[in-house]
Short mmCIF file of C-alpha atoms and ligand atoms in Angstrom, two decimals:
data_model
loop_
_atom_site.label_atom_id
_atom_site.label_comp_id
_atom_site.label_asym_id
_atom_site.label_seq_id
_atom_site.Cartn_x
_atom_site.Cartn_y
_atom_site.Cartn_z
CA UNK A 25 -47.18 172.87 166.22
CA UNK A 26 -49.36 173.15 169.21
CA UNK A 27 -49.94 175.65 171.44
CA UNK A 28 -50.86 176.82 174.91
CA UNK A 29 -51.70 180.28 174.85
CA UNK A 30 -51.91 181.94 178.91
CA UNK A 31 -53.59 185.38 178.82
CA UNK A 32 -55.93 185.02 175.63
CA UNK A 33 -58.44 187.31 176.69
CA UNK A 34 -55.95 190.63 177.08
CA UNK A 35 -55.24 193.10 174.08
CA UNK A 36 -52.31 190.84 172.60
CA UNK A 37 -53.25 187.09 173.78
CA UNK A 38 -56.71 187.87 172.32
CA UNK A 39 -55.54 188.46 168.82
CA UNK A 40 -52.78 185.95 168.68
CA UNK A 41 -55.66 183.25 169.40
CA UNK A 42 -57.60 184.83 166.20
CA UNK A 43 -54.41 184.19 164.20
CA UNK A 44 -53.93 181.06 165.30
CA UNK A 45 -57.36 179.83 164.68
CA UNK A 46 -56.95 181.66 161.29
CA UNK A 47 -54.34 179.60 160.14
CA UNK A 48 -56.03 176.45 161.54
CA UNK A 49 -53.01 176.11 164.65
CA UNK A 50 -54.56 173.72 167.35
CA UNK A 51 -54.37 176.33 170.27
CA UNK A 52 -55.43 176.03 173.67
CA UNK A 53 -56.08 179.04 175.51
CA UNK A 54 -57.64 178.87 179.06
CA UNK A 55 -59.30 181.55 180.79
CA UNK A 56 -57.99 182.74 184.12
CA UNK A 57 -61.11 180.87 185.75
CA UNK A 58 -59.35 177.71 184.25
CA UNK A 59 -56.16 178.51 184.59
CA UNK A 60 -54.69 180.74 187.24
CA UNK A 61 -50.86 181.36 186.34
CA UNK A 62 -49.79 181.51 189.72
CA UNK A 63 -51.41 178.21 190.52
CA UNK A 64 -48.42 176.09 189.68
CA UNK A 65 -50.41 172.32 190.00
CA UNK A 66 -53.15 173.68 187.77
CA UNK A 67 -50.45 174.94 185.81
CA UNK A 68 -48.44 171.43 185.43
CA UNK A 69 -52.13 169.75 184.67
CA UNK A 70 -52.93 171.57 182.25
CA UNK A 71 -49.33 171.47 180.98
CA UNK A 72 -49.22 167.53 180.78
CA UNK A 73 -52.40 166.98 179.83
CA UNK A 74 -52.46 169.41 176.43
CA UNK A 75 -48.55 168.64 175.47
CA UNK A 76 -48.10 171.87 173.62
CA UNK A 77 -44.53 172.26 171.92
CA UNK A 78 -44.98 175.50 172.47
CA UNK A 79 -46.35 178.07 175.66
CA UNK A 80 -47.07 181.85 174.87
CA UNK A 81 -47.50 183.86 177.88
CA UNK A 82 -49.37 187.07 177.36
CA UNK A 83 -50.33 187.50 180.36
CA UNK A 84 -49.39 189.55 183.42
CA UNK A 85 -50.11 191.62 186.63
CA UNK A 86 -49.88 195.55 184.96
CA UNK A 87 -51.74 198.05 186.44
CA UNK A 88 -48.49 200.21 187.71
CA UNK A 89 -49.26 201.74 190.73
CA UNK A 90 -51.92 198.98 192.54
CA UNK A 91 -48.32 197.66 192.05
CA UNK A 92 -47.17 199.43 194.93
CA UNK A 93 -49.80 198.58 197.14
CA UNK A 94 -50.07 195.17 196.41
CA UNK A 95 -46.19 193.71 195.83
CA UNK A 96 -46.94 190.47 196.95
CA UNK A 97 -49.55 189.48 194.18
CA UNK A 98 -47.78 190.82 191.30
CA UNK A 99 -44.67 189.36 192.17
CA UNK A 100 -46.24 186.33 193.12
CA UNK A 101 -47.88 186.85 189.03
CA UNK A 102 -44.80 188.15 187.28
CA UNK A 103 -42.08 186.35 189.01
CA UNK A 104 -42.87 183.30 190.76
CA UNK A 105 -45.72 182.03 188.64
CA UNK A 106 -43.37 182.60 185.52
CA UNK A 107 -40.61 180.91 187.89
CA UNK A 108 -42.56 177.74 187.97
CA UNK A 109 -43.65 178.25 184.18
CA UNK A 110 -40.25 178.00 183.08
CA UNK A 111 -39.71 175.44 185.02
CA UNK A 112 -42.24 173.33 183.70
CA UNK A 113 -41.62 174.05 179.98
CA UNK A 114 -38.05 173.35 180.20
CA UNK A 115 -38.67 169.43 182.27
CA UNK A 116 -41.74 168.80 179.38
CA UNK A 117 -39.12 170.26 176.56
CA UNK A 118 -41.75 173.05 175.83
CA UNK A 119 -40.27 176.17 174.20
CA UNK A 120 -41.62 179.45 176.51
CA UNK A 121 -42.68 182.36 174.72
CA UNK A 122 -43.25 185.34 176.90
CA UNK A 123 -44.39 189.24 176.55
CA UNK A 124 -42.09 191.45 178.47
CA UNK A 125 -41.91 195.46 178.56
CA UNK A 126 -39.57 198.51 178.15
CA UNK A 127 -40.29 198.97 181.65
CA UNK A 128 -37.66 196.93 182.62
CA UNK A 129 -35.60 199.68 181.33
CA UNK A 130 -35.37 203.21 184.04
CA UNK A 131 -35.94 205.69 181.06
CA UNK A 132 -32.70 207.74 181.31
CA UNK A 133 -31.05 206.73 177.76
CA UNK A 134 -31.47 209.37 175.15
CA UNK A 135 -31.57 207.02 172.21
CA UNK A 136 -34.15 203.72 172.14
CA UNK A 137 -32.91 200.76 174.32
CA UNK A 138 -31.81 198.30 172.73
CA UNK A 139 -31.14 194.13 173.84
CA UNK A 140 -27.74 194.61 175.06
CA UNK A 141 -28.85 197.97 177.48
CA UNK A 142 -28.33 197.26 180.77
CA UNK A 143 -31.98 197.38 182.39
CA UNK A 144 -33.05 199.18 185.65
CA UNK A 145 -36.01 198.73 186.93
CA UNK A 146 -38.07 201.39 188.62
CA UNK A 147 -40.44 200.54 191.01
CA UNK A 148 -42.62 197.25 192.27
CA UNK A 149 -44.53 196.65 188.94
CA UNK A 150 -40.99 196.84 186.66
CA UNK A 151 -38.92 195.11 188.83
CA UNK A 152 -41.21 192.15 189.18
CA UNK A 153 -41.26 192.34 185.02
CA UNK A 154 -37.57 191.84 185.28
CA UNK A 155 -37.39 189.14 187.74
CA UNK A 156 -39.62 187.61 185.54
CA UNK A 157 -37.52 187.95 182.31
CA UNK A 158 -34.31 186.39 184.64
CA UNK A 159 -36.40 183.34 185.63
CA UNK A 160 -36.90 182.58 182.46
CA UNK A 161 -33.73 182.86 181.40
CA UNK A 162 -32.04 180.95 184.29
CA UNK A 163 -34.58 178.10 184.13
CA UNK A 164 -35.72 177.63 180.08
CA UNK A 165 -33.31 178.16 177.71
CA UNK A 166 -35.60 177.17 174.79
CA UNK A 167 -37.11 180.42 175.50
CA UNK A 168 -37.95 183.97 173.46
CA UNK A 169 -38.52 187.05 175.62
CA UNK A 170 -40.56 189.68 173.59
CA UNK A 171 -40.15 193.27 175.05
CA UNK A 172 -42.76 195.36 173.50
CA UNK A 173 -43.53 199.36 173.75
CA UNK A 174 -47.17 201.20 174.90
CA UNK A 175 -49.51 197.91 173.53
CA UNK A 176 -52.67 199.74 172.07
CA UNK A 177 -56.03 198.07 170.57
CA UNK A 178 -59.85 197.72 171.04
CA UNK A 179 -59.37 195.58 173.86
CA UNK A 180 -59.01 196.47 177.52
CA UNK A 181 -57.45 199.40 179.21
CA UNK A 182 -54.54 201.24 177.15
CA UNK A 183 -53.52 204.64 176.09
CA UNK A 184 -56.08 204.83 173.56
CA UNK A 185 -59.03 204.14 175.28
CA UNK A 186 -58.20 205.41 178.62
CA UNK A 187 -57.58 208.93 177.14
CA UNK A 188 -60.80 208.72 175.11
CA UNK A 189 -62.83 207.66 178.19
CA UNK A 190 -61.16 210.96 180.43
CA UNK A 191 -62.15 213.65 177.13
CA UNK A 192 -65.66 211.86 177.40
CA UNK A 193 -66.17 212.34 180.96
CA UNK A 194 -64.18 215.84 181.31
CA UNK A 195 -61.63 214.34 183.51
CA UNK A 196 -58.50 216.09 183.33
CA UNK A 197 -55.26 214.06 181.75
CA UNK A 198 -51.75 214.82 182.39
CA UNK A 199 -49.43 214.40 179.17
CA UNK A 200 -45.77 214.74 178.92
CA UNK A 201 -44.42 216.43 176.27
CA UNK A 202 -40.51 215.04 176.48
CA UNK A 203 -42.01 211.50 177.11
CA UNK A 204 -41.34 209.26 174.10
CA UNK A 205 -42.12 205.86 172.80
CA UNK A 206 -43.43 203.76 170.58
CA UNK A 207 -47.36 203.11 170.66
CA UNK A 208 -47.76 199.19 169.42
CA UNK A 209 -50.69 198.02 168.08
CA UNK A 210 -51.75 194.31 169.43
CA UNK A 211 -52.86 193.23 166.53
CA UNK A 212 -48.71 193.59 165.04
CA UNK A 213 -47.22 191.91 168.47
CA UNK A 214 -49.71 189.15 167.60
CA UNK A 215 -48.25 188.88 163.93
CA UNK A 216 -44.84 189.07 165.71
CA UNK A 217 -45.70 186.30 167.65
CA UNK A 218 -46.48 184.06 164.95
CA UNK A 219 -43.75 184.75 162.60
CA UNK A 220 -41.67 184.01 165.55
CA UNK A 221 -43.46 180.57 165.99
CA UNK A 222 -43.47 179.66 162.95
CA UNK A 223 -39.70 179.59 163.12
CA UNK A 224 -38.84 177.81 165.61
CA UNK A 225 -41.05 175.16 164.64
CA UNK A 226 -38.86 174.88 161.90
CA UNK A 227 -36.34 174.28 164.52
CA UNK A 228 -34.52 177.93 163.90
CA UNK A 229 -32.39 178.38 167.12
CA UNK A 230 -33.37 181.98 167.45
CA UNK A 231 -33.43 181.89 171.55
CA UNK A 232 -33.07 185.41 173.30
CA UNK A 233 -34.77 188.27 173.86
CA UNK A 234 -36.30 190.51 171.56
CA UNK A 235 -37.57 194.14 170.67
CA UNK A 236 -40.45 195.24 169.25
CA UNK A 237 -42.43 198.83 169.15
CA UNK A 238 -44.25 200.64 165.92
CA UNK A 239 -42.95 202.84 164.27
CA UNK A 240 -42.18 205.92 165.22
CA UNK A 241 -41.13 206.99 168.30
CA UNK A 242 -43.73 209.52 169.35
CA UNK A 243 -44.45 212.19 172.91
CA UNK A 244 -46.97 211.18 174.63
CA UNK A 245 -48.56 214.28 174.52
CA UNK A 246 -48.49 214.24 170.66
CA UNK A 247 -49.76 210.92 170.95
CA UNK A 248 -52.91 211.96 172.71
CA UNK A 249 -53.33 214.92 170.35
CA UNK A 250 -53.39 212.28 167.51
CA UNK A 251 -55.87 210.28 169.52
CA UNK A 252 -57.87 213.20 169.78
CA UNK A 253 -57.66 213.97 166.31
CA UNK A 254 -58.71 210.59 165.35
CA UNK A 255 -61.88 210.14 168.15
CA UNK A 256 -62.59 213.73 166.60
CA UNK A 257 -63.73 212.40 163.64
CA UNK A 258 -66.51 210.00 165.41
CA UNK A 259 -67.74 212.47 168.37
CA UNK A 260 -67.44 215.83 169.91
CA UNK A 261 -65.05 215.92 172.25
CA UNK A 262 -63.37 218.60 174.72
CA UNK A 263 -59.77 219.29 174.10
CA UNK A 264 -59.11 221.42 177.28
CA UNK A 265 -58.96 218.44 179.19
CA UNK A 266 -55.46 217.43 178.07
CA UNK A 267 -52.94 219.17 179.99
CA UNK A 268 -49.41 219.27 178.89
CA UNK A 269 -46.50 218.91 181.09
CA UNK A 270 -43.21 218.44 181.34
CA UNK A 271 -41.58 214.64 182.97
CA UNK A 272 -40.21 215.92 186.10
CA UNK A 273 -44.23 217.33 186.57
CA UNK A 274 -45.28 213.72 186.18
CA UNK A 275 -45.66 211.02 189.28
CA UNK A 276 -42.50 209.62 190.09
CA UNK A 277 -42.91 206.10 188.38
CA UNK A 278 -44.53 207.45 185.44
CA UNK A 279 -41.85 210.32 185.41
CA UNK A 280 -39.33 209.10 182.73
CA UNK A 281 -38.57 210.71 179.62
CA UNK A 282 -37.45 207.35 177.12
CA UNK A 283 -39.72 204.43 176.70
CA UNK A 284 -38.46 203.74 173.26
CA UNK A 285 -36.97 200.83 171.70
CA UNK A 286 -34.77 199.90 169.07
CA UNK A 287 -36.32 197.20 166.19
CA UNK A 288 -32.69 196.29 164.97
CA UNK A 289 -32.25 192.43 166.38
CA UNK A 290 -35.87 191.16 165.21
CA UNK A 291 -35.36 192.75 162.00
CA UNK A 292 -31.55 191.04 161.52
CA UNK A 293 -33.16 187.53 163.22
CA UNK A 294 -36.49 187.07 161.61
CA UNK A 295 -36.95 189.73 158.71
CA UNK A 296 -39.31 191.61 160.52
CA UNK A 297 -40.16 194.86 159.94
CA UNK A 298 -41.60 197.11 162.47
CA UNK A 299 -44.85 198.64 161.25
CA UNK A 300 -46.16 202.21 161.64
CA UNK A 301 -48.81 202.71 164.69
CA UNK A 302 -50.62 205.18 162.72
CA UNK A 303 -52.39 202.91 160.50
CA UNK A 304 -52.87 200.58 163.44
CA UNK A 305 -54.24 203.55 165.58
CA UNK A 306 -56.99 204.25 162.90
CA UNK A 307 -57.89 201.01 162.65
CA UNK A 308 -58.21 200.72 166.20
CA UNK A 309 -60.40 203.68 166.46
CA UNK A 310 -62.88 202.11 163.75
CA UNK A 311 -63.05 199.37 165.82
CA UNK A 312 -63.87 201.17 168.77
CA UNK A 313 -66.74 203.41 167.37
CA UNK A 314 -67.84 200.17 165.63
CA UNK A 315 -68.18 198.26 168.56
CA UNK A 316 -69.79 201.90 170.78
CA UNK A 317 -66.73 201.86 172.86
N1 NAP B 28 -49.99 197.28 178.06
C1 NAP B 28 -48.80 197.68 177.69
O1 NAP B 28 -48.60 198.84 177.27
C2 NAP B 28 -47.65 196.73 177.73
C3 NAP B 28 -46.44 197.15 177.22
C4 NAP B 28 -45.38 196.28 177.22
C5 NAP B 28 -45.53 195.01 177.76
N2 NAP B 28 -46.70 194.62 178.27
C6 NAP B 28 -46.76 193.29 178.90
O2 NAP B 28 -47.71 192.47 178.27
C7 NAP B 28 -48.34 191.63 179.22
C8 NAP B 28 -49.82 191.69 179.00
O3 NAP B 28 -50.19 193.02 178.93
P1 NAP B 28 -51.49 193.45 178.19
O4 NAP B 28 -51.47 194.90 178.05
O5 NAP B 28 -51.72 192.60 176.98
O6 NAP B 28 -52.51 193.07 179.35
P2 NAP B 28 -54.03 192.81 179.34
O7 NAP B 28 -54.66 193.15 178.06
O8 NAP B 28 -54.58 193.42 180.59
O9 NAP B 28 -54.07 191.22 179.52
C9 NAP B 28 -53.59 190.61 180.65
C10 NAP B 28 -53.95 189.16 180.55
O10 NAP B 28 -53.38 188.50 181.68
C11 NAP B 28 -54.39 187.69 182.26
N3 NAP B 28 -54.08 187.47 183.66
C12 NAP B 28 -53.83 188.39 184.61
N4 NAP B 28 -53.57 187.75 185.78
C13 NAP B 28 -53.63 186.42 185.52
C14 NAP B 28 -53.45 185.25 186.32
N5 NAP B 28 -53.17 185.32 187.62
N6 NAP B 28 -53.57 184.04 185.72
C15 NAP B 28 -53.88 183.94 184.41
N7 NAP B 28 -54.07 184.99 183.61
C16 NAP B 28 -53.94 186.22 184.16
C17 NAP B 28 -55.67 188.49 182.05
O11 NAP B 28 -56.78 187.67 182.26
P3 NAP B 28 -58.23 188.31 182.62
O12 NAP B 28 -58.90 188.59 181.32
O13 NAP B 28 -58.92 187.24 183.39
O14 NAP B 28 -57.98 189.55 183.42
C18 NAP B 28 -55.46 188.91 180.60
O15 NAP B 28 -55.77 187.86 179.72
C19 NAP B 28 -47.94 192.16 180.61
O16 NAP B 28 -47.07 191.24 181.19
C20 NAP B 28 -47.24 193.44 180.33
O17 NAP B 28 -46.12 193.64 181.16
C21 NAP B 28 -47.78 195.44 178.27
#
């Protein structure tokens, strides 16, 4: 196999290309100064020129409320560009990989979504995520859309590390308390990933979309006491920064009370099992102090 992996540099792209250079895969993973993803002739070039069989996208506009400022550029990120991605995969018979989000989901179920919920995007960032998914689907269908819960590691902005750098500057946090999901370590979406090609370059016709979030479903204001549990063990740090409220108290787009997701499809498809986020979390926090993060 061969592959073209978009977005190596963010929390999950970044580990998938250690895996793949582990196990001696001939990858190809531009940075965005190389390869913008909404630039669909660089795109094609690059496309044509490496004649990967198979693309990983990890990449992706995120940051949910710039969203709502800026609707124009992360559509033109998560919806067009993928547009014109799937596009292109499915005229070079590439199979398209993509990372998706339980954001495409409005939060309102009780029990974890899982592929067959109906999604309902909330807001500019979510509903671009789901127009993305649909291009995909319309355009590629040699594809596998991987919807993952709150991505944590070492790497860039996330839950972990944003919380950590608020107790170390004394900035004030809002947590909710009825808010769950599933915090998912990189690191596993990576290993997800590669099971996943590994498959289908076997030729397993195991198109569709996916779930998968750690184990288990967790508040996020439990998840930030664990956090600060964990960092506790490294530094001092002030707890009274955390403040604990309920969903309704939270901004509107962050105001919804189920991010879960359910792990039963991937498990029945590939044999995988979803791993706990509290060995993952540790980990990650070894990494950080490690590295003076
Ligand atoms: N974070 C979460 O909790 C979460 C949860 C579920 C799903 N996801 C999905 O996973 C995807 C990646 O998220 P992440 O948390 O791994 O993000 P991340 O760590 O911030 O990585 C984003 C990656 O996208 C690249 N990128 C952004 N705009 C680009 C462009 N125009 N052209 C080429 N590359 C571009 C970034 O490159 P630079 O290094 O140059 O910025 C980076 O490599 C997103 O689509 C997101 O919806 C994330």
């Amino acid at each position: 196999m061969k592959v073209l992996v978009i977005g190596g540099s963010g929390q999950t792209g970044h580990r998938l290309c250690e895996i793949l250079r582990q196990n001696e895969i001939e990858f190809l993973a531009p940075a965005r100064s190389e390869l913008d993803i909404a630039d669909a002739q660089a795109l094609h070039d690059i496309l044509n020129e490496f004649q990967p069989s198979m693309v990983v996208n990890c990449s992706g506009y995120r940051s949910l409320s710039r969203a709502e400022q800026e609707p124009s550029l992360c559509f033109a990120i998560n919806r067009d560009a993928i547009a014109a991605l799937a596009d292109l995969c499915h005229a070079m018979g590439m199979i398209l990989i993509h990372l998706s989000s339980y954001l495409v989901f409005d939060g309102s179920k009780s029990e974890p979504y899982t592929e067959e919920d109906e999604p309902n995007p909330q807001g500019v960032l979510a509903c671009s995520i789901w127009q993305g998914e649909q291009q995909i689907r319309d355009r590629c269908p040699r594809h596998i859309i991987l919807r993952v819960g709150w991505v944590i590691s070492a790497r860039r902005e996330n839950m972990v590390n944003r919380t950590l750098t608020a107790l170390r500057l004394h900035k004030p946090i809002t947590v909710a308390s009825d808010k769950l999901g599933n915090p998912t370590p990189a690191e596993n979406v990576a290993k997800v990933f590669m099971t996943i090609l590994y498959q289908l370059d076997c030729d397993a016709q195991v198109f569709g979309t996916y779930h998968y979030a750690g184990v288990e479903a967790v508040s996020e204001s439990k998840f930030n006491e664990v956090i600060y549990n964990e960092a506790s063990q490294f530094e001092d740090l002030p707890i009274n920064c955390i403040k604990v409220v309920e969903t309704e108290q939270l901004e509107r787009l962050r105001a919804r009370r189920n991010d879960r997701l359910a792990n039963r499809k991937i498990l029945r498809t590939f044999g995988i099992h979803a791993k706990p986020w509290r060995t993952g979390l540790v980990r990650i926090m070894k990494k950080l102090y490690e590295q003076g993060s």
